[in-house]
Amino acid sequence: MKRETQINVNAEKFSADLIDWFEKNKRELPWRENKDPYKIWVSEIMLQQTKVDTVIPYFHHFIEKFPTIKDLAAADEQEVLKAWEGLGYYSRARNLQSAVKEVALEYNSKVPDHVDALSSLKGVGPYTRGAILSIAYDKPEPAVDGNVMRVMSRVLNIAEDIAKQRTRKVFEDNIRAIIPADNPSSFNQGLMELGALICTPKAPACMLCPVQKHCQAFALGIQDELPVKTKAKKQKRIPYFAFVGTDDKGAVLIEQRPADGLLANLWQFPMVAKQQMDIEHAASWFRANYGLHVKVVRELSPIKHVFSHLVWQVEVYRIAILGGELTAQDAVLVSIPELDQYPLPVSHQKIKEQMICLT
DNA sequence: AATTCGGGGGT
DNA sequence: ACCCCAGAATT
């Protein structure tokens, strides 16, 4: 018979062993220095689909630049994106600032401590909501991320596909039945820490596991079979041309990407899908789209950049801007030092490095 | 329910 | 290559 929750574990003893291990073995992380809900919030957004080691330097810089809700609410989006440059999933940064503005305006700059108010904030989903409520406000709410699903799929022997959206609810139901009211923060963080350090995706360190005696998968010797997760499909490859152009004063031509979609509002060197333009027609394409008279100088090193769902293969050309008047709305000519103010995706940072080297 | 959003590191 | 990562928004 199938049940909503399958509590084949002693909740009290499991929690006690988990929390005891966490308190003794937790890593010292910058967002664990205090319980400032704003800092917890920023860290949770940065940590979405992103490893701790990657986040740490970004977190330090971000908090130094935007120490409080009011600072972030008052900042230019451009500055926020620049602080996020290279971290990826840039809508996180834009949604975070949007939500912070909402908190500044509607909640007197205090991060909400209730489910409904938190959920209404942009970029705050079920996981982040639970993380803020449990870690910043000590409320016994589940915070189910990939770590938690991996750990609990093994502890409770749950074989549902964790790639499915609805599976998260199964784990939330189970966590609700186990999470202790007196220390939900260490419980939730303990599950994640355990997933990161011991109960790893491959070759979990079961011999070092503080909750080994509670683990169904270990008892059955099936820890390597869990969790069950269907495979993602292959990325689509898209070939592009990109152009590094400077005028007679050494100013560089860049353009801002659209406000929606991939790398929204970031800046880039002019780029066009190969499918849309033949390189023989580059000069007339620039005349038509930018109002500029250009000449292709030579080809630089191509860039290959892999995203979650697609791959850019970019042929890069050095061009000279000989004249004309810039007509493209979202394009600007900037000096090399000024270029540092503009947030570029990593793919175009690579192109920028090539250009700086050759200058 | 499936797809779209980045980028880095491990194996 | 393929996998994963303190997921959320959109379609």
mmCIF file of C-alpha atoms (C1' of nucleotides) in Angstrom:
data_model
loop_
_atom_site.group_PDB
_atom_site.id
_atom_site.type_symbol
_atom_site.label_atom_id
_atom_site.label_comp_id
_atom_site.label_asym_id
_atom_site.label_seq_id
_atom_site.Cartn_x
_atom_site.Cartn_y
_atom_site.Cartn_z
ATOM 1 C CA MET A 1 0.000 0.000 0.000
ATOM 2 C CA LYS A 2 1.298 3.435 -0.929
ATOM 3 C CA ARG A 3 1.312 6.178 1.668
ATOM 4 C CA GLU A 4 1.706 9.925 1.329
ATOM 5 C CA THR A 5 4.670 9.833 3.634
ATOM 6 C CA GLN A 6 6.805 6.848 4.406
ATOM 7 C CA ILE A 7 8.308 7.480 7.787
ATOM 8 C CA ASN A 8 10.344 4.350 8.205
ATOM 9 C CA VAL A 9 12.809 6.239 10.336
ATOM 10 C CA ASN A 10 12.872 7.339 13.951
ATOM 11 C CA ALA A 11 12.399 11.058 13.470
ATOM 12 C CA GLU A 12 13.760 12.141 16.857
ATOM 13 C CA LYS A 13 16.920 10.063 16.728
ATOM 14 C CA PHE A 14 17.575 10.805 13.074
ATOM 15 C CA SER A 15 17.239 14.560 13.693
ATOM 16 C CA ALA A 16 19.402 14.424 16.796
ATOM 17 C CA ASP A 17 22.212 12.557 15.010
ATOM 18 C CA LEU A 18 21.997 14.836 11.970
ATOM 19 C CA ILE A 19 21.978 18.065 13.984
ATOM 20 C CA ASP A 20 24.758 16.873 16.278
ATOM 21 C CA TRP A 21 26.940 16.072 13.285
ATOM 22 C CA PHE A 22 26.112 19.389 11.610
ATOM 23 C CA GLU A 23 26.932 21.488 14.662
ATOM 24 C CA LYS A 24 30.323 19.794 14.958
ATOM 25 C CA ASN A 25 31.251 19.607 11.281
ATOM 26 C CA LYS A 26 29.623 22.547 9.532
ATOM 27 C CA ARG A 27 31.793 24.652 7.281
ATOM 28 C CA GLU A 28 32.425 28.250 8.256
ATOM 29 C CA LEU A 29 30.658 30.154 5.497
ATOM 30 C CA PRO A 30 30.239 33.911 5.202
ATOM 31 C CA TRP A 31 26.438 33.692 5.354
ATOM 32 C CA ARG A 32 26.671 31.652 8.545
ATOM 33 C CA GLU A 33 28.339 34.433 10.530
ATOM 34 C CA ASN A 34 24.990 35.814 11.689
ATOM 35 C CA LYS A 35 21.267 35.500 11.027
ATOM 36 C CA ASP A 36 20.707 38.698 9.058
ATOM 37 C CA PRO A 37 17.680 37.660 6.950
ATOM 38 C CA TYR A 38 18.862 39.845 4.061
ATOM 39 C CA LYS A 39 22.220 38.095 3.904
ATOM 40 C CA ILE A 40 20.580 34.688 4.228
ATOM 41 C CA TRP A 41 18.304 35.674 1.353
ATOM 42 C CA VAL A 42 21.138 36.870 -0.884
ATOM 43 C CA SER A 43 23.111 33.700 -0.184
ATOM 44 C CA GLU A 44 20.155 31.455 -0.986
ATOM 45 C CA ILE A 45 19.550 33.165 -4.317
ATOM 46 C CA MET A 46 23.235 32.940 -5.244
ATOM 47 C CA LEU A 47 23.355 29.279 -4.196
ATOM 48 C CA GLN A 48 20.524 28.259 -6.537
ATOM 49 C CA GLN A 49 22.094 25.729 -8.901
ATOM 50 C CA THR A 50 25.509 27.045 -7.880
ATOM 51 C CA LYS A 51 28.241 25.505 -5.725
ATOM 52 C CA VAL A 52 29.287 26.994 -2.408
ATOM 53 C CA ASP A 53 32.878 27.554 -3.548
ATOM 54 C CA THR A 54 31.688 29.529 -6.559
ATOM 55 C CA VAL A 55 29.373 31.706 -4.487
ATOM 56 C CA ILE A 56 31.732 32.711 -1.664
ATOM 57 C CA PRO A 57 33.696 35.466 -3.461
ATOM 58 C CA TYR A 58 30.542 36.824 -5.124
ATOM 59 C CA PHE A 59 28.766 36.925 -1.769
ATOM 60 C CA HIS A 60 31.582 38.873 -0.106
ATOM 61 C CA HIS A 61 31.712 41.428 -2.891
ATOM 62 C CA PHE A 62 27.945 41.725 -3.205
ATOM 63 C CA ILE A 63 27.395 42.328 0.519
ATOM 64 C CA GLU A 64 30.255 44.797 0.623
ATOM 65 C CA LYS A 65 28.711 46.711 -2.265
ATOM 66 C CA PHE A 66 25.095 46.343 -1.116
ATOM 67 C CA PRO A 67 25.253 45.873 2.687
ATOM 68 C CA THR A 68 21.547 46.363 3.348
ATOM 69 C CA ILE A 69 18.158 46.085 1.696
ATOM 70 C CA LYS A 70 18.077 49.834 1.220
ATOM 71 C CA ASP A 71 21.452 49.851 -0.527
ATOM 72 C CA LEU A 72 20.392 47.172 -2.969
ATOM 73 C CA ALA A 73 16.983 48.750 -3.520
ATOM 74 C CA ALA A 74 18.625 52.057 -4.442
ATOM 75 C CA ALA A 75 21.256 50.615 -6.785
ATOM 76 C CA ASP A 76 21.283 50.778 -10.581
ATOM 77 C CA GLU A 77 20.380 47.473 -12.187
ATOM 78 C CA GLN A 78 23.559 47.788 -14.214
ATOM 79 C CA GLU A 79 25.624 47.768 -11.018
ATOM 80 C CA VAL A 80 23.747 44.771 -9.687
ATOM 81 C CA LEU A 81 24.292 42.826 -12.881
ATOM 82 C CA LYS A 82 27.971 43.800 -12.827
ATOM 83 C CA ALA A 83 28.240 42.338 -9.321
ATOM 84 C CA TRP A 84 26.567 39.190 -10.659
ATOM 85 C CA GLU A 85 28.777 39.008 -13.757
ATOM 86 C CA GLY A 86 29.997 35.463 -14.305
ATOM 87 C CA LEU A 87 27.663 33.887 -11.758
ATOM 88 C CA GLY A 88 25.009 32.991 -14.315
ATOM 89 C CA TYR A 89 21.214 32.840 -14.241
ATOM 90 C CA TYR A 90 21.107 36.614 -14.335
ATOM 91 C CA SER A 91 17.357 36.812 -13.814
ATOM 92 C CA ARG A 92 18.195 35.843 -10.237
ATOM 93 C CA ALA A 93 19.930 39.202 -9.806
ATOM 94 C CA ARG A 94 17.179 41.189 -11.458
ATOM 95 C CA ASN A 95 14.437 39.372 -9.541
ATOM 96 C CA LEU A 96 16.341 39.775 -6.281
ATOM 97 C CA GLN A 97 16.627 43.507 -6.704
ATOM 98 C CA SER A 98 12.981 43.748 -7.736
ATOM 99 C CA ALA A 99 11.950 41.787 -4.639
ATOM 100 C CA VAL A 100 14.230 43.849 -2.408
ATOM 101 C CA LYS A 101 12.605 47.026 -3.715
ATOM 102 C CA GLU A 102 9.238 45.520 -2.849
ATOM 103 C CA VAL A 103 10.432 44.701 0.664
ATOM 104 C CA ALA A 104 11.814 48.212 1.099
ATOM 105 C CA LEU A 105 8.527 49.711 0.014
ATOM 106 C CA GLU A 106 5.897 47.367 1.410
ATOM 107 C CA TYR A 107 7.601 45.811 4.432
ATOM 108 C CA ASN A 108 9.649 48.674 5.849
ATOM 109 C CA SER A 109 12.856 47.026 4.619
ATOM 110 C CA LYS A 110 12.308 43.973 6.800
ATOM 111 C CA VAL A 111 12.405 40.559 5.144
ATOM 112 C CA PRO A 112 8.955 38.961 5.611
ATOM 113 C CA ASP A 113 8.734 36.017 8.002
ATOM 114 C CA HIS A 114 5.565 34.439 6.648
ATOM 115 C CA VAL A 115 4.930 32.012 3.822
ATOM 116 C CA ASP A 116 2.513 34.109 1.795
ATOM 117 C CA ALA A 117 4.501 37.341 1.851
ATOM 118 C CA LEU A 118 7.755 35.559 1.017
ATOM 119 C CA SER A 119 6.183 33.556 -1.798
ATOM 120 C CA SER A 120 4.923 36.685 -3.485
ATOM 121 C CA LEU A 121 8.477 37.990 -3.866
ATOM 122 C CA LYS A 122 10.129 37.560 -7.256
ATOM 123 C CA GLY A 123 12.672 34.795 -7.339
ATOM 124 C CA VAL A 124 11.548 33.282 -4.043
ATOM 125 C CA GLY A 125 10.191 29.795 -4.676
ATOM 126 C CA PRO A 126 9.392 26.902 -2.353
ATOM 127 C CA TYR A 127 13.018 26.119 -1.552
ATOM 128 C CA THR A 128 14.219 29.676 -0.885
ATOM 129 C CA ARG A 129 11.114 30.456 1.130
ATOM 130 C CA GLY A 130 11.725 27.439 3.361
ATOM 131 C CA ALA A 131 15.410 28.253 3.689
ATOM 132 C CA ILE A 132 14.749 31.838 4.795
ATOM 133 C CA LEU A 133 11.972 30.821 7.197
ATOM 134 C CA SER A 134 13.986 28.042 8.823
ATOM 135 C CA ILE A 135 17.480 29.564 8.818
ATOM 136 C CA ALA A 136 16.683 33.232 9.476
ATOM 137 C CA TYR A 137 13.476 32.835 11.498
ATOM 138 C CA ASP A 138 13.706 29.331 13.047
ATOM 139 C CA LYS A 139 10.398 28.210 11.596
ATOM 140 C CA PRO A 140 9.952 24.468 10.967
ATOM 141 C CA GLU A 141 9.474 24.679 7.195
ATOM 142 C CA PRO A 142 11.010 22.249 4.701
ATOM 143 C CA ALA A 143 13.692 23.562 2.334
ATOM 144 C CA VAL A 144 13.958 20.865 -0.291
ATOM 145 C CA ASP A 145 16.803 21.248 -2.758
ATOM 146 C CA GLY A 146 18.763 18.707 -4.770
ATOM 147 C CA ASN A 147 20.859 17.721 -1.759
ATOM 148 C CA VAL A 148 17.821 17.087 0.404
ATOM 149 C CA MET A 149 16.148 14.961 -2.262
ATOM 150 C CA ARG A 150 19.312 12.903 -2.717
ATOM 151 C CA VAL A 151 19.864 12.390 1.009
ATOM 152 C CA MET A 152 16.250 11.614 1.863
ATOM 153 C CA SER A 153 15.714 9.420 -1.196
ATOM 154 C CA ARG A 154 18.420 7.224 0.301
ATOM 155 C CA VAL A 155 17.435 7.498 3.951
ATOM 156 C CA LEU A 156 13.777 6.718 3.229
ATOM 157 C CA ASN A 157 14.306 4.628 0.080
ATOM 158 C CA ILE A 158 12.185 6.827 -2.142
ATOM 159 C CA ALA A 159 12.562 5.921 -5.809
ATOM 160 C CA GLU A 160 10.442 8.617 -7.417
ATOM 161 C CA ASP A 161 12.060 10.557 -10.247
ATOM 162 C CA ILE A 162 13.621 13.677 -8.710
ATOM 163 C CA ALA A 163 13.734 15.304 -12.154
ATOM 164 C CA LYS A 164 9.943 15.588 -11.980
ATOM 165 C CA GLN A 165 8.598 18.830 -10.572
ATOM 166 C CA ARG A 166 5.966 17.206 -8.371
ATOM 167 C CA THR A 167 8.472 14.938 -6.625
ATOM 168 C CA ARG A 168 9.666 17.854 -4.507
ATOM 169 C CA LYS A 169 6.293 17.772 -2.699
ATOM 170 C CA VAL A 170 6.812 14.153 -1.715
ATOM 171 C CA PHE A 171 10.003 15.150 0.074
ATOM 172 C CA GLU A 172 8.409 18.241 1.614
ATOM 173 C CA ASP A 173 5.675 16.047 3.097
ATOM 174 C CA ASN A 174 8.251 13.681 4.550
ATOM 175 C CA ILE A 175 10.397 16.517 5.921
ATOM 176 C CA ARG A 176 7.377 18.104 7.599
ATOM 177 C CA ALA A 177 6.837 14.857 9.470
ATOM 178 C CA ILE A 178 10.461 14.731 10.637
ATOM 179 C CA ILE A 179 11.717 18.309 11.063
ATOM 180 C CA PRO A 180 12.135 19.211 14.761
ATOM 181 C CA ALA A 181 10.433 22.390 15.989
ATOM 182 C CA ASP A 182 13.345 23.297 18.237
ATOM 183 C CA ASN A 183 16.074 23.476 15.573
ATOM 184 C CA PRO A 184 14.742 23.509 12.026
ATOM 185 C CA SER A 185 17.695 25.651 10.918
ATOM 186 C CA SER A 186 20.372 23.100 11.749
ATOM 187 C CA PHE A 187 18.132 20.298 10.525
ATOM 188 C CA ASN A 188 17.679 21.800 7.057
ATOM 189 C CA GLN A 189 21.253 22.985 6.775
ATOM 190 C CA GLY A 190 22.427 19.639 8.121
ATOM 191 C CA LEU A 191 20.649 17.778 5.318
ATOM 192 C CA MET A 192 22.246 20.040 2.733
ATOM 193 C CA GLU A 193 25.664 19.887 4.345
ATOM 194 C CA LEU A 194 25.413 16.110 4.509
ATOM 195 C CA GLY A 195 24.496 16.018 0.821
ATOM 196 C CA ALA A 196 27.437 18.224 -0.051
ATOM 197 C CA LEU A 197 30.077 16.498 2.095
ATOM 198 C CA ILE A 198 29.050 12.875 2.730
ATOM 199 C CA CYS A 199 25.942 11.760 0.849
ATOM 200 C CA THR A 200 27.373 12.769 -2.525
ATOM 201 C CA PRO A 201 25.852 11.901 -5.919
ATOM 202 C CA LYS A 202 28.580 9.371 -6.705
ATOM 203 C CA ALA A 203 30.450 7.202 -4.203
ATOM 204 C CA PRO A 204 28.723 8.460 -1.048
ATOM 205 C CA ALA A 205 30.922 8.193 2.059
ATOM 206 C CA CYS A 206 28.501 5.939 3.928
ATOM 207 C CA MET A 207 31.219 4.741 6.308
ATOM 208 C CA LEU A 208 31.543 8.310 7.587
ATOM 209 C CA CYS A 209 27.828 9.051 7.629
ATOM 210 C CA PRO A 210 26.338 10.248 10.918
ATOM 211 C CA VAL A 211 22.903 8.865 9.987
ATOM 212 C CA GLN A 212 24.063 5.586 8.480
ATOM 213 C CA LYS A 213 22.086 3.562 10.985
ATOM 214 C CA HIS A 214 18.898 5.363 9.912
ATOM 215 C CA CYS A 215 19.470 4.862 6.187
ATOM 216 C CA GLN A 216 17.260 2.409 4.309
ATOM 217 C CA ALA A 217 19.385 2.537 1.185
ATOM 218 C CA PHE A 218 22.545 1.657 3.114
ATOM 219 C CA ALA A 219 20.771 -1.200 4.859
ATOM 220 C CA LEU A 220 19.729 -2.556 1.472
ATOM 221 C CA GLY A 221 23.050 -1.730 -0.220
ATOM 222 C CA ILE A 222 21.278 0.352 -2.869
ATOM 223 C CA GLN A 223 22.739 3.794 -2.104
ATOM 224 C CA ASP A 224 24.276 3.871 -5.588
ATOM 225 C CA GLU A 225 20.849 3.317 -7.188
ATOM 226 C CA LEU A 226 19.297 6.370 -5.547
ATOM 227 C CA PRO A 227 18.090 8.927 -6.251
ATOM 228 C CA VAL A 228 16.328 8.050 -9.492
ATOM 229 C CA LYS A 229 16.675 10.853 -12.028
ATOM 230 C CA THR A 230 15.811 10.869 -15.725
ATOM 231 C CA LYS A 231 18.444 12.271 -18.056
ATOM 232 C CA ALA A 232 18.343 15.711 -19.600
ATOM 233 C CA LYS A 233 18.350 15.935 -23.353
ATOM 234 C CA LYS A 234 21.312 17.163 -25.376
ATOM 235 C CA GLN A 235 21.938 20.841 -26.005
ATOM 236 C CA LYS A 236 21.313 22.461 -29.368
ATOM 237 C CA ARG A 237 24.364 23.949 -31.082
ATOM 238 C CA ILE A 238 24.067 27.438 -32.558
ATOM 239 C CA PRO A 239 26.821 29.006 -34.697
ATOM 240 C CA TYR A 240 27.357 32.770 -34.458
ATOM 241 C CA PHE A 241 29.567 35.543 -35.768
ATOM 242 C CA ALA A 242 30.812 38.122 -33.258
ATOM 243 C CA PHE A 243 32.677 41.343 -34.063
ATOM 244 C CA VAL A 244 35.252 43.283 -32.107
ATOM 245 C CA GLY A 245 35.159 46.734 -33.634
ATOM 246 C CA THR A 246 37.058 49.888 -32.722
ATOM 247 C CA ASP A 247 36.931 53.336 -34.266
ATOM 248 C CA ASP A 248 39.806 55.724 -34.974
ATOM 249 C CA LYS A 249 39.796 56.823 -31.302
ATOM 250 C CA GLY A 250 40.071 53.255 -30.034
ATOM 251 C CA ALA A 251 36.479 53.126 -28.771
ATOM 252 C CA VAL A 252 34.865 49.675 -28.782
ATOM 253 C CA LEU A 253 31.414 48.870 -30.129
ATOM 254 C CA ILE A 254 29.131 46.939 -27.754
ATOM 255 C CA GLU A 255 25.387 46.435 -27.538
ATOM 256 C CA GLN A 256 22.871 45.569 -24.853
ATOM 257 C CA ARG A 257 20.938 42.325 -25.141
ATOM 258 C CA PRO A 258 17.126 42.355 -24.973
ATOM 259 C CA ALA A 259 15.369 42.639 -21.594
ATOM 260 C CA ASP A 260 13.941 39.137 -21.939
ATOM 261 C CA GLY A 261 15.418 35.729 -22.522
ATOM 262 C CA LEU A 262 18.976 34.495 -22.451
ATOM 263 C CA LEU A 263 21.480 36.803 -20.714
ATOM 264 C CA ALA A 264 18.824 39.497 -20.495
ATOM 265 C CA ASN A 265 20.119 43.085 -20.325
ATOM 266 C CA LEU A 266 23.761 42.039 -20.397
ATOM 267 C CA TRP A 267 26.137 43.581 -22.912
ATOM 268 C CA GLN A 268 28.038 41.942 -25.726
ATOM 269 C CA PHE A 269 30.105 42.537 -28.799
ATOM 270 C CA PRO A 270 27.793 42.683 -31.820
ATOM 271 C CA MET A 271 26.733 39.150 -32.598
ATOM 272 C CA VAL A 272 24.567 37.524 -35.233
ATOM 273 C CA ALA A 273 23.574 33.926 -35.924
ATOM 274 C CA LYS A 274 25.473 32.523 -38.894
ATOM 275 C CA GLN A 275 22.143 31.411 -40.248
ATOM 276 C CA GLN A 276 21.038 35.040 -40.517
ATOM 277 C CA MET A 277 24.063 36.505 -42.255
ATOM 278 C CA ASP A 278 26.848 35.485 -44.591
ATOM 279 C CA ILE A 279 30.258 36.818 -43.536
ATOM 280 C CA GLU A 280 30.711 38.213 -47.060
ATOM 281 C CA HIS A 281 27.890 40.632 -46.293
ATOM 282 C CA ALA A 282 29.235 41.828 -42.925
ATOM 283 C CA ALA A 283 29.896 45.377 -44.119
ATOM 284 C CA SER A 284 26.408 45.937 -45.484
ATOM 285 C CA TRP A 285 24.930 44.252 -42.408
ATOM 286 C CA PHE A 286 26.729 46.768 -40.181
ATOM 287 C CA ARG A 287 25.622 49.637 -42.393
ATOM 288 C CA ALA A 288 22.003 48.490 -42.187
ATOM 289 C CA ASN A 289 21.875 47.617 -38.489
ATOM 290 C CA TYR A 290 24.333 50.040 -36.896
ATOM 291 C CA GLY A 291 24.752 52.843 -39.426
ATOM 292 C CA LEU A 292 28.477 52.230 -39.443
ATOM 293 C CA HIS A 293 30.987 51.798 -42.235
ATOM 294 C CA VAL A 294 33.223 48.895 -41.257
ATOM 295 C CA LYS A 295 35.899 46.673 -42.705
ATOM 296 C CA VAL A 296 36.671 43.123 -41.643
ATOM 297 C CA VAL A 297 40.319 43.066 -40.595
ATOM 298 C CA ARG A 298 40.939 39.437 -39.659
ATOM 299 C CA GLU A 299 39.598 36.425 -37.833
ATOM 300 C CA LEU A 300 40.402 35.890 -34.148
ATOM 301 C CA SER A 301 40.171 32.681 -32.099
ATOM 302 C CA PRO A 302 36.705 31.121 -32.089
ATOM 303 C CA ILE A 303 34.795 30.792 -28.815
ATOM 304 C CA LYS A 304 32.857 27.746 -27.724
ATOM 305 C CA HIS A 305 30.486 28.341 -24.864
ATOM 306 C CA VAL A 306 28.271 25.713 -23.265
ATOM 307 C CA PHE A 307 24.971 26.612 -21.589
ATOM 308 C CA SER A 308 22.560 24.225 -19.869
ATOM 309 C CA HIS A 309 20.365 23.913 -22.931
ATOM 310 C CA LEU A 310 22.482 25.122 -25.853
ATOM 311 C CA VAL A 311 25.996 25.595 -27.161
ATOM 312 C CA TRP A 312 27.293 28.728 -28.828
ATOM 313 C CA GLN A 313 29.998 28.311 -31.419
ATOM 314 C CA VAL A 314 31.229 31.801 -32.116
ATOM 315 C CA GLU A 315 33.539 32.863 -34.919
ATOM 316 C CA VAL A 316 35.132 36.144 -33.845
ATOM 317 C CA TYR A 317 36.239 38.825 -36.284
ATOM 318 C CA ARG A 318 38.308 41.941 -35.716
ATOM 319 C CA ILE A 319 36.784 44.820 -37.627
ATOM 320 C CA ALA A 320 37.698 48.457 -38.129
ATOM 321 C CA ILE A 321 35.043 51.164 -37.856
ATOM 322 C CA LEU A 322 35.888 53.578 -40.638
ATOM 323 C CA GLY A 323 32.998 56.005 -40.339
ATOM 324 C CA GLY A 324 29.265 56.498 -40.274
ATOM 325 C CA GLU A 325 27.019 57.437 -37.378
ATOM 326 C CA LEU A 326 25.869 54.910 -34.800
ATOM 327 C CA THR A 327 22.122 54.449 -35.225
ATOM 328 C CA ALA A 328 21.437 51.256 -33.251
ATOM 329 C CA GLN A 329 19.435 52.096 -30.113
ATOM 330 C CA ASP A 330 21.081 49.627 -27.763
ATOM 331 C CA ALA A 331 24.655 50.006 -29.006
ATOM 332 C CA VAL A 332 27.391 52.295 -27.711
ATOM 333 C CA LEU A 333 31.023 53.084 -28.414
ATOM 334 C CA VAL A 334 33.058 52.995 -25.207
ATOM 335 C CA SER A 335 36.714 53.313 -24.270
ATOM 336 C CA ILE A 336 38.555 50.266 -22.991
ATOM 337 C CA PRO A 337 38.486 51.486 -19.348
ATOM 338 C CA GLU A 338 34.764 52.273 -19.633
ATOM 339 C CA LEU A 339 34.129 48.772 -20.913
ATOM 340 C CA ASP A 340 34.775 47.477 -17.383
ATOM 341 C CA GLN A 341 31.520 49.091 -16.220
ATOM 342 C CA TYR A 342 29.409 46.890 -18.463
ATOM 343 C CA PRO A 343 28.293 43.401 -17.397
ATOM 344 C CA LEU A 344 29.309 40.882 -20.046
ATOM 345 C CA PRO A 345 28.460 37.183 -20.188
ATOM 346 C CA VAL A 346 31.489 34.944 -19.743
ATOM 347 C CA SER A 347 31.556 34.110 -23.436
ATOM 348 C CA HIS A 348 32.097 37.773 -24.251
ATOM 349 C CA GLN A 349 34.544 38.240 -21.388
ATOM 350 C CA LYS A 350 36.672 35.720 -23.262
ATOM 351 C CA ILE A 351 36.392 37.855 -26.398
ATOM 352 C CA LYS A 352 37.227 40.945 -24.354
ATOM 353 C CA GLU A 353 40.389 39.266 -23.054
ATOM 354 C CA GLN A 354 41.461 38.478 -26.602
ATOM 355 C CA MET A 355 40.947 42.087 -27.562
ATOM 356 C CA ILE A 356 42.854 43.478 -24.559
ATOM 357 C CA CYS A 357 45.751 41.142 -25.292
ATOM 358 C CA LEU A 358 45.962 42.400 -28.848
ATOM 359 C CA THR A 359 45.697 46.083 -27.902
ATOM 360 C "C1'" DA B 1 4.520 18.870 -17.421
ATOM 361 C "C1'" DA B 2 8.167 20.540 -20.077
ATOM 362 C "C1'" DT B 3 11.281 24.188 -21.213
ATOM 363 C "C1'" DT B 4 14.113 28.039 -20.350
ATOM 364 C "C1'" DC B 5 17.238 30.230 -17.839
ATOM 365 C "C1'" DG B 6 24.802 30.100 -16.732
ATOM 366 C "C1'" DG B 7 28.618 28.610 -15.523
ATOM 367 C "C1'" DG B 8 31.970 25.826 -13.216
ATOM 368 C "C1'" DG B 9 33.924 21.615 -11.484
ATOM 369 C "C1'" DG B 10 34.156 16.586 -10.912
ATOM 370 C "C1'" DT B 11 34.652 12.110 -13.110
ATOM 371 C "C1'" DA C 1 31.306 13.556 -22.800
ATOM 372 C "C1'" DC C 2 28.134 13.552 -18.976
ATOM 373 C "C1'" DC C 3 26.919 14.683 -14.397
ATOM 374 C "C1'" DC C 4 25.719 17.839 -10.726
ATOM 375 C "C1'" DC C 5 24.955 22.004 -8.290
ATOM 376 C "C1'" DA C 6 21.306 25.329 -1.248
ATOM 377 C "C1'" DG C 7 15.777 26.347 -8.195
ATOM 378 C "C1'" DA C 8 12.365 29.629 -10.214
ATOM 379 C "C1'" DA C 9 9.705 31.468 -13.978
ATOM 380 C "C1'" DT C 10 7.494 30.718 -18.057
ATOM 381 C "C1'" DT C 11 4.917 28.262 -21.508
#
